[in-house]
PDB file of C-alpha atoms in Angstrom:
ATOM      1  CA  UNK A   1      85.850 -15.497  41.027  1.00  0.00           C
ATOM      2  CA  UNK A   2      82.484 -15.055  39.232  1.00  0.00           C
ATOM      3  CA  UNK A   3      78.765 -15.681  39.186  1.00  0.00           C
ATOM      4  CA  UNK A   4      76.417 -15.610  36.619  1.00  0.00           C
ATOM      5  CA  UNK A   5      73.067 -16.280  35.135  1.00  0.00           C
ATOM      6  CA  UNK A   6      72.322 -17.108  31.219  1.00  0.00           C
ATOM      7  CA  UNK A   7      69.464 -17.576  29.414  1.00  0.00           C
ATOM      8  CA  UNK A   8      69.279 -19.248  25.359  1.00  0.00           C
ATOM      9  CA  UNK A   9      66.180 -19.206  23.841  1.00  0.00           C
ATOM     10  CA  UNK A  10      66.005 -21.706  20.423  1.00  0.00           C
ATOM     11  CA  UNK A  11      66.628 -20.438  17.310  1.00  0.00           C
ATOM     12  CA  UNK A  12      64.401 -20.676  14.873  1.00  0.00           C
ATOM     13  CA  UNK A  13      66.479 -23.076  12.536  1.00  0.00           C
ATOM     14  CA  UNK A  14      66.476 -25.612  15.632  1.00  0.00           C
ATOM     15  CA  UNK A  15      62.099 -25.256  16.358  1.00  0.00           C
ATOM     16  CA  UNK A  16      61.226 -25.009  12.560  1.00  0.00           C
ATOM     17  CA  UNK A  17      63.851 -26.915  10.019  1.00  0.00           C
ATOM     18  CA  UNK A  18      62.234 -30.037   8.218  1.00  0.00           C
ATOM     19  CA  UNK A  19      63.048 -33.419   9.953  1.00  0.00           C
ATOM     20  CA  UNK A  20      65.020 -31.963  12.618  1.00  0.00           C
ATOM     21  CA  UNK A  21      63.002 -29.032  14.098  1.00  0.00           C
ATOM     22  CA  UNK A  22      60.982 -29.562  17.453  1.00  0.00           C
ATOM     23  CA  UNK A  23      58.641 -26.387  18.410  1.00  0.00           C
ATOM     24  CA  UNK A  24      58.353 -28.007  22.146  1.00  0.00           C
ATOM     25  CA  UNK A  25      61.673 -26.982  22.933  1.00  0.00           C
ATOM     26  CA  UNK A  26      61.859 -25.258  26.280  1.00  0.00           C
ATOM     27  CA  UNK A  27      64.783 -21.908  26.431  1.00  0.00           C
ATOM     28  CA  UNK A  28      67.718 -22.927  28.161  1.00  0.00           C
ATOM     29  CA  UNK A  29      69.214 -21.515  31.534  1.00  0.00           C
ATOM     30  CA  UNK A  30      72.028 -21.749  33.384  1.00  0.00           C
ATOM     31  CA  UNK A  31      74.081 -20.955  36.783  1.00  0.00           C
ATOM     32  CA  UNK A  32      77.905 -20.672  35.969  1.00  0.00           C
ATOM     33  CA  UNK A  33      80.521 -20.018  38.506  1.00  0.00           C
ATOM     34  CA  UNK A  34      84.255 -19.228  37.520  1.00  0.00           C
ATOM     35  CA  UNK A  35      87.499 -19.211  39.424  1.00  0.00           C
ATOM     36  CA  UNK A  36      90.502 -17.835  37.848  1.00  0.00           C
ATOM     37  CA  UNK A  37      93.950 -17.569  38.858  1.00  0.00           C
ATOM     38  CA  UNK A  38      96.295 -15.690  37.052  1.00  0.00           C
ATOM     39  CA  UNK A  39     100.352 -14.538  36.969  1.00  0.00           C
ATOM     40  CA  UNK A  40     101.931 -12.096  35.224  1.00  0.00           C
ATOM     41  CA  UNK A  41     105.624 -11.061  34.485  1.00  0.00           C
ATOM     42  CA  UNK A  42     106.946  -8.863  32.115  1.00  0.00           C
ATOM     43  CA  UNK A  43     106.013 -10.011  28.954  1.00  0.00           C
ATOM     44  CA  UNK A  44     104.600 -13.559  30.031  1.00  0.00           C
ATOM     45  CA  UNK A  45     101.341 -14.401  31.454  1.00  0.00           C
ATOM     46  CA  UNK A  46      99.642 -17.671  32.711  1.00  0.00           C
ATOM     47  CA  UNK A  47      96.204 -19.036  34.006  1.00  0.00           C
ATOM     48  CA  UNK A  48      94.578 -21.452  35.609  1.00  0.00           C
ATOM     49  CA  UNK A  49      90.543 -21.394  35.311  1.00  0.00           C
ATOM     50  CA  UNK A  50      88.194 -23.886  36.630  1.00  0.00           C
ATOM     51  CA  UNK A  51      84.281 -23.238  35.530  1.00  0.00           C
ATOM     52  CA  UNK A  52      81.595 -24.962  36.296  1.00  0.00           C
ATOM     53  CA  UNK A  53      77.962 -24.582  34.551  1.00  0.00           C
ATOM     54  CA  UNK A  54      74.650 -26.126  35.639  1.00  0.00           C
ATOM     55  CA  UNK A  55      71.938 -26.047  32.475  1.00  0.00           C
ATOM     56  CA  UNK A  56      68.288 -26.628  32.863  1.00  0.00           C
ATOM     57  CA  UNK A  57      67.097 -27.324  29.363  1.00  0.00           C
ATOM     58  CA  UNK A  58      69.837 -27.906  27.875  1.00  0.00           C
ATOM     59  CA  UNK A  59      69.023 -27.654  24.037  1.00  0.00           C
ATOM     60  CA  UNK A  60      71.361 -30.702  22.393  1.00  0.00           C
ATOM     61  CA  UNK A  61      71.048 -32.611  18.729  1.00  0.00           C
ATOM     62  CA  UNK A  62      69.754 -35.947  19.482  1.00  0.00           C
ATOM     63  CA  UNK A  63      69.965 -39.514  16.613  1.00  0.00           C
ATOM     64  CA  UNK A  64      66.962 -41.273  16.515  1.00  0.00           C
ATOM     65  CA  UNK A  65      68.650 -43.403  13.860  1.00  0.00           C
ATOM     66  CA  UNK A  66      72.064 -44.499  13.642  1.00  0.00           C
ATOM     67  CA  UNK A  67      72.130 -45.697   9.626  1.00  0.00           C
ATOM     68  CA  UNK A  68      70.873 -42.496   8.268  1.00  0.00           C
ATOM     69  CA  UNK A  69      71.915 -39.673  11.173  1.00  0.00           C
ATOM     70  CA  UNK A  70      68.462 -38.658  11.281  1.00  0.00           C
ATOM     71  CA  UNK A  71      67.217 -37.454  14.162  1.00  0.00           C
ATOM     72  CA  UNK A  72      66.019 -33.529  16.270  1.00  0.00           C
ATOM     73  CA  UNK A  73      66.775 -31.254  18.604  1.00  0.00           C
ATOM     74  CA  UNK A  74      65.576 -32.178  22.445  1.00  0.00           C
ATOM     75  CA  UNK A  75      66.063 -30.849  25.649  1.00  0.00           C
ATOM     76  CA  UNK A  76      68.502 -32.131  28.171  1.00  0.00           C
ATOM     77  CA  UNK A  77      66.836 -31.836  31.440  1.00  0.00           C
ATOM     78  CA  UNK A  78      69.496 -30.770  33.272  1.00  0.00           C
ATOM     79  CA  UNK A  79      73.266 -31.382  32.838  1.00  0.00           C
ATOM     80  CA  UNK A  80      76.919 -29.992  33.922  1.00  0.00           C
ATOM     81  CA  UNK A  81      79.583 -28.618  32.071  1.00  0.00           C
ATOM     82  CA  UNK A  82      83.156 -28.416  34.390  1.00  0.00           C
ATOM     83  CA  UNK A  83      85.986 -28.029  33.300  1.00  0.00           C
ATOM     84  CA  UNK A  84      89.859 -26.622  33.628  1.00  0.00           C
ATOM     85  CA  UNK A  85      91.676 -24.418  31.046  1.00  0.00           C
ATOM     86  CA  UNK A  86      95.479 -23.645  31.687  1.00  0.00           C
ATOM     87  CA  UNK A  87      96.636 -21.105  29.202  1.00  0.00           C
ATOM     88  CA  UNK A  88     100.240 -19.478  28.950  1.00  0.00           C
ATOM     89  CA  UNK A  89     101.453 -16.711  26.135  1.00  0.00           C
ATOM     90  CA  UNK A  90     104.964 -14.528  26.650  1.00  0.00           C
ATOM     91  CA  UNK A  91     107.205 -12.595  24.326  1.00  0.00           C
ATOM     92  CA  UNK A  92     110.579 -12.769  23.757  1.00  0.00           C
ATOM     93  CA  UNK A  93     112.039 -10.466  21.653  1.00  0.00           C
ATOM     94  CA  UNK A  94     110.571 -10.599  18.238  1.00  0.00           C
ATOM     95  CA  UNK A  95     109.108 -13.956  19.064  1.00  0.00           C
ATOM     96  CA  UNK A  96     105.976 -14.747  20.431  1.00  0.00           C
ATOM     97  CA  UNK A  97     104.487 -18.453  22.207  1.00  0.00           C
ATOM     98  CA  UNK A  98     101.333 -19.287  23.107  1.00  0.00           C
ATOM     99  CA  UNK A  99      99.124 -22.311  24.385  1.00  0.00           C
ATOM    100  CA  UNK A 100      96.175 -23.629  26.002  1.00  0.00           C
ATOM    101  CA  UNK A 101      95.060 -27.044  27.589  1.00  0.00           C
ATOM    102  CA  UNK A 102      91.303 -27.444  28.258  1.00  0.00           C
ATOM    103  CA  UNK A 103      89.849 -30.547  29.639  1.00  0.00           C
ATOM    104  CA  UNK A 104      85.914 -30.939  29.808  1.00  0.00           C
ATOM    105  CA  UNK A 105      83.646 -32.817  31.530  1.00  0.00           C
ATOM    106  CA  UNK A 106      79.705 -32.716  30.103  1.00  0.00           C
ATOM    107  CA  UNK A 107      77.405 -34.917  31.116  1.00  0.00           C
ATOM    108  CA  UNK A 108      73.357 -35.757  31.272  1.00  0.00           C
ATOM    109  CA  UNK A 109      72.486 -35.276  34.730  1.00  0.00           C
ATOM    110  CA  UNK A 110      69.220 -37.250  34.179  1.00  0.00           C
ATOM    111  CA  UNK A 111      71.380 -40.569  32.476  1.00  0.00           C
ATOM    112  CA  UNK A 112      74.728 -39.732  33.636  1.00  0.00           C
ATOM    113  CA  UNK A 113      76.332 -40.146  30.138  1.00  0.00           C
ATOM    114  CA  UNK A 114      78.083 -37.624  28.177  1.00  0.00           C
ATOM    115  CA  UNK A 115      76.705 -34.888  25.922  1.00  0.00           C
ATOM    116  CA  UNK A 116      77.645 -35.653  22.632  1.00  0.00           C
ATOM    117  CA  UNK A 117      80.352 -33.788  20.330  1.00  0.00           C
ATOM    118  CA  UNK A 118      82.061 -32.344  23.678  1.00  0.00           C
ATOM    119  CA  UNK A 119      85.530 -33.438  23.820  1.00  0.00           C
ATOM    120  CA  UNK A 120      87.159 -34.117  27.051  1.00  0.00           C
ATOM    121  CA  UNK A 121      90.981 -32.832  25.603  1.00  0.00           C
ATOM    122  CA  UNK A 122      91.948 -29.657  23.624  1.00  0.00           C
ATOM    123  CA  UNK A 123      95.105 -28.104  22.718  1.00  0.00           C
ATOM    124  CA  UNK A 124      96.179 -25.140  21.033  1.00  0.00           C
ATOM    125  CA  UNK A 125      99.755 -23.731  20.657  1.00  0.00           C
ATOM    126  CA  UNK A 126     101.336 -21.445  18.440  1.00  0.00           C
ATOM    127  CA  UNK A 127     104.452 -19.600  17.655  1.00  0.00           C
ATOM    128  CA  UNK A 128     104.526 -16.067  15.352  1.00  0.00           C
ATOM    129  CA  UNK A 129     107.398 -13.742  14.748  1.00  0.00           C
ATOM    130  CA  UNK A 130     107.328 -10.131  14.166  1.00  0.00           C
ATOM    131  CA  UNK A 131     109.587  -8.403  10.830  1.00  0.00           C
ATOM    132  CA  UNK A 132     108.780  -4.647  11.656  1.00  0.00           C
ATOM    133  CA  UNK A 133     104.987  -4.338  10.266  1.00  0.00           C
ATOM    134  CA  UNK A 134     104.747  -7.791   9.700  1.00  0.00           C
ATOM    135  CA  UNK A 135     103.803 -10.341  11.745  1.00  0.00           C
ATOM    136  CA  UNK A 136     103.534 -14.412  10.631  1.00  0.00           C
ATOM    137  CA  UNK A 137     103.070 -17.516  12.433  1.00  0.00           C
ATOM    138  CA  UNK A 138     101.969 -20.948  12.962  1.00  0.00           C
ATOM    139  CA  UNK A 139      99.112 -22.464  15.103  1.00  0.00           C
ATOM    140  CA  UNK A 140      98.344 -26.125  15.723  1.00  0.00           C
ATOM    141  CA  UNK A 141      94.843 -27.601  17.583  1.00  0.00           C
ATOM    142  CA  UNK A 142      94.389 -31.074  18.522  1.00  0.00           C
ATOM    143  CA  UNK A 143      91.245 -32.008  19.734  1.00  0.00           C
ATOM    144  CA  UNK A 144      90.289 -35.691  20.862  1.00  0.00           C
ATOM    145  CA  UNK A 145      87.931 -37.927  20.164  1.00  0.00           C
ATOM    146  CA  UNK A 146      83.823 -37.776  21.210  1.00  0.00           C
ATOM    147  CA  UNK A 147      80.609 -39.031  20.982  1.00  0.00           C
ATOM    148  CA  UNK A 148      78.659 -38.258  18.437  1.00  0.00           C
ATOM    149  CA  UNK A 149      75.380 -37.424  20.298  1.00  0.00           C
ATOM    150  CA  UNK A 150      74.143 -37.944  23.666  1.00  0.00           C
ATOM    151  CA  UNK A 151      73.075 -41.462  22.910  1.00  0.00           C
ATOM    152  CA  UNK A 152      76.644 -42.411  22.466  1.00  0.00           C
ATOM    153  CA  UNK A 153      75.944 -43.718  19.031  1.00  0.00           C
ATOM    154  CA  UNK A 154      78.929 -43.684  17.345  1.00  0.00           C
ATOM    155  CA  UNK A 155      82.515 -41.944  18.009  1.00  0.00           C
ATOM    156  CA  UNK A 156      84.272 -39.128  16.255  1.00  0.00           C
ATOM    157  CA  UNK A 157      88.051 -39.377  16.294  1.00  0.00           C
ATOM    158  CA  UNK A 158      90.240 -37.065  17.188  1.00  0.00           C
ATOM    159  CA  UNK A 159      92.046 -34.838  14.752  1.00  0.00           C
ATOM    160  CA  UNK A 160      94.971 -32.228  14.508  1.00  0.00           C
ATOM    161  CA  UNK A 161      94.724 -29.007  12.357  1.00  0.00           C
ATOM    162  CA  UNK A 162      97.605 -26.866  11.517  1.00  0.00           C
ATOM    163  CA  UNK A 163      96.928 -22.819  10.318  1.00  0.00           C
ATOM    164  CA  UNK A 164      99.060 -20.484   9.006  1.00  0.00           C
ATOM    165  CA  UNK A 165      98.586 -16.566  10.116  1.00  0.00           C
ATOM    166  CA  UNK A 166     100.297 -13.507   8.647  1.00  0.00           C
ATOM    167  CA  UNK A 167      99.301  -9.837   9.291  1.00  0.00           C
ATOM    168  CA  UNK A 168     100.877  -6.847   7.754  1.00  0.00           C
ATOM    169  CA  UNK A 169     100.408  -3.651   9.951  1.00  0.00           C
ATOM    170  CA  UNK A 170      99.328  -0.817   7.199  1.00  0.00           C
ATOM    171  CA  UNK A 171      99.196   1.946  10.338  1.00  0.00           C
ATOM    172  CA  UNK A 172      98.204   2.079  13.670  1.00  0.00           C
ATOM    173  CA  UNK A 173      94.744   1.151  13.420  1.00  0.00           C
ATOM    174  CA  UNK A 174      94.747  -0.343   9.904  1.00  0.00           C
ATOM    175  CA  UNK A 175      95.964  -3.876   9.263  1.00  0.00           C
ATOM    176  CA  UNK A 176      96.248  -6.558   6.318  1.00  0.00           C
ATOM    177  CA  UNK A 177      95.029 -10.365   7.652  1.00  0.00           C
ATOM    178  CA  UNK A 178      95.583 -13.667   5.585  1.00  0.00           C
ATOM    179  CA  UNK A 179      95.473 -17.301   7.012  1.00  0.00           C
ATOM    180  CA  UNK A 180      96.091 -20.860   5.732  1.00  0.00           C
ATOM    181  CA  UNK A 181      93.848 -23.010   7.727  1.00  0.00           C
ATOM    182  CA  UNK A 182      94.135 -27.084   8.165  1.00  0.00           C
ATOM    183  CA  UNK A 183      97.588 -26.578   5.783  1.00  0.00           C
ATOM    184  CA  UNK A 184      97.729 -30.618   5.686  1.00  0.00           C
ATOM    185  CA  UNK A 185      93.657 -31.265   4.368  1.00  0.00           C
ATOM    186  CA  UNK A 186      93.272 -33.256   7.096  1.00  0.00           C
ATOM    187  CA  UNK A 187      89.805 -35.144   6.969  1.00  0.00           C
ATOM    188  CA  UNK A 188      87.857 -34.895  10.415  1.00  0.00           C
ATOM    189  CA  UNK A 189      84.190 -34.415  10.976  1.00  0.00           C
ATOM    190  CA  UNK A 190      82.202 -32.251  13.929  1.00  0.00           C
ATOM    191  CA  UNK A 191      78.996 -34.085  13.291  1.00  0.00           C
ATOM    192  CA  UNK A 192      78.967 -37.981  11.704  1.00  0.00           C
ATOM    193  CA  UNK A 193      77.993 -37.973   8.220  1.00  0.00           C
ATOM    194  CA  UNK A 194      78.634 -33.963   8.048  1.00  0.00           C
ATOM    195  CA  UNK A 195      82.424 -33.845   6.174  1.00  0.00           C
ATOM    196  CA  UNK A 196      84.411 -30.447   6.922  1.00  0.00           C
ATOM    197  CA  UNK A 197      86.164 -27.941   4.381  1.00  0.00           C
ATOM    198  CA  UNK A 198      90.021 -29.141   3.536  1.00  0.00           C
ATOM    199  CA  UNK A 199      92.008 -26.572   3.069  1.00  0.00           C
ATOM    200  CA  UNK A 200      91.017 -22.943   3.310  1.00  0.00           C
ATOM    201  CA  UNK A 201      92.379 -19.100   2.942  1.00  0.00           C
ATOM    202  CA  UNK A 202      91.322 -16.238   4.136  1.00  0.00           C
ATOM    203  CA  UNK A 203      92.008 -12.747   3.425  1.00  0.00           C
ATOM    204  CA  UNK A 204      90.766  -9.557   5.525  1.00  0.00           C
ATOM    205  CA  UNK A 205      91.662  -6.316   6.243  1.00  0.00           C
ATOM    206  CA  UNK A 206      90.780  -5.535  10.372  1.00  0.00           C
ATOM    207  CA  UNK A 207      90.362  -1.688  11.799  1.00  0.00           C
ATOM    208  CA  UNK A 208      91.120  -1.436  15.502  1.00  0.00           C
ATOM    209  CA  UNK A 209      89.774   2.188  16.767  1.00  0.00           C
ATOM    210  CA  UNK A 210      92.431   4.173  18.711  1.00  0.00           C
TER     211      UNK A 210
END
């Protein structure tokens, strides 16, 4: 179990950017507490977290108009995030599983509605396999459908990405990273009117120190 304190000031793109900048916006804090329970055997492992965040100040986009997206940054008063994340990832052999379910609950204290582009669902799971120094595998997220802002404007379906990851192990500390994400160009948007990249690729080489 945990306890914490956080504090957020605003960044300057959210008090100063034209037509959507407010320079009365208060810092954010917060109170979180976290419980975790956890189980291990071997080669598996599973949780089960449940967290729950009170924010005072809460700094959230907000549409003043619907037809043209316009609108600025405001503070939320006060609202809570809870939610529940259940995660599970084992080996077996030269295969490896993984997943996640998180479910979400964020809401205005002050109005009692949601906060905007906060999905209640998530998913994540994947499968890699290992061929001596390489290592290549699949990951799919499915995320479901939200508001838009905290007015409750307009909703944003849900949408399901599939990646592709491969990494080739050059030595001990030295590896080669490549990934294929949203493989099917599937067409989703985080923010209404705001479209997202189709498909993408990435290439990287990553140094872990011994």
């Amino acid at each position: 179990a945990s306890y914490g304190t956080a504090f957020k000031a605003p960044t300057l793109y959210q008090l100063y950017i034209p037509y959507y900048g407010n320079t009365n916006l208060l810092p954010e804090t917060a109170r979180k507490r976290e419980v975790r329970l956890g189980w291990e055997r071997d080669d598996q492992t599973a949780a089960f977290t449940y967290y729950r965040n009170n924010v005072s100040n809460l700094i959230d986009y907000v549409t003043l108009d619907p037809v043209t997206f316009s609108g600025e940054y405001e503070n939320v008063q006060q609202a809570t995030l809870q939610g529940v994340t259940l995660s599970y990832s084992g080996r077996f052999g030269d295969w490896r599983l993984r997943g996640s379910y998180d479910w979400l609950d964020a809401v205005d204290d002050t109005t009692g509605m949601r906060l905007g582009r906060r999905a209640h669902n998530k998913v994540t799971a994947g499968v890699s396999r290992i061929w001596g120094p390489l290592e290549g595998g699949v990951d799919v997220v499915a995320v479901g459908s939200r508001f838009n802002d905290d007015n409750q404007t307009a909703t944003l379906g849900g949408y399901t990405l599939v990646n592709l990851t491969a990494r080739y192990a050059l030595s001990k500390s030295l590896s080669l990273q490549a990934s294929i994400n949203n493989l099917f160009d599937k067409r989703y948007e985080l923010a209404q009117g705001y479209g997202t990249l189709g498909v993408s690729a990435f290439v990287g080489i990553r140094y872990t120190m011994q």
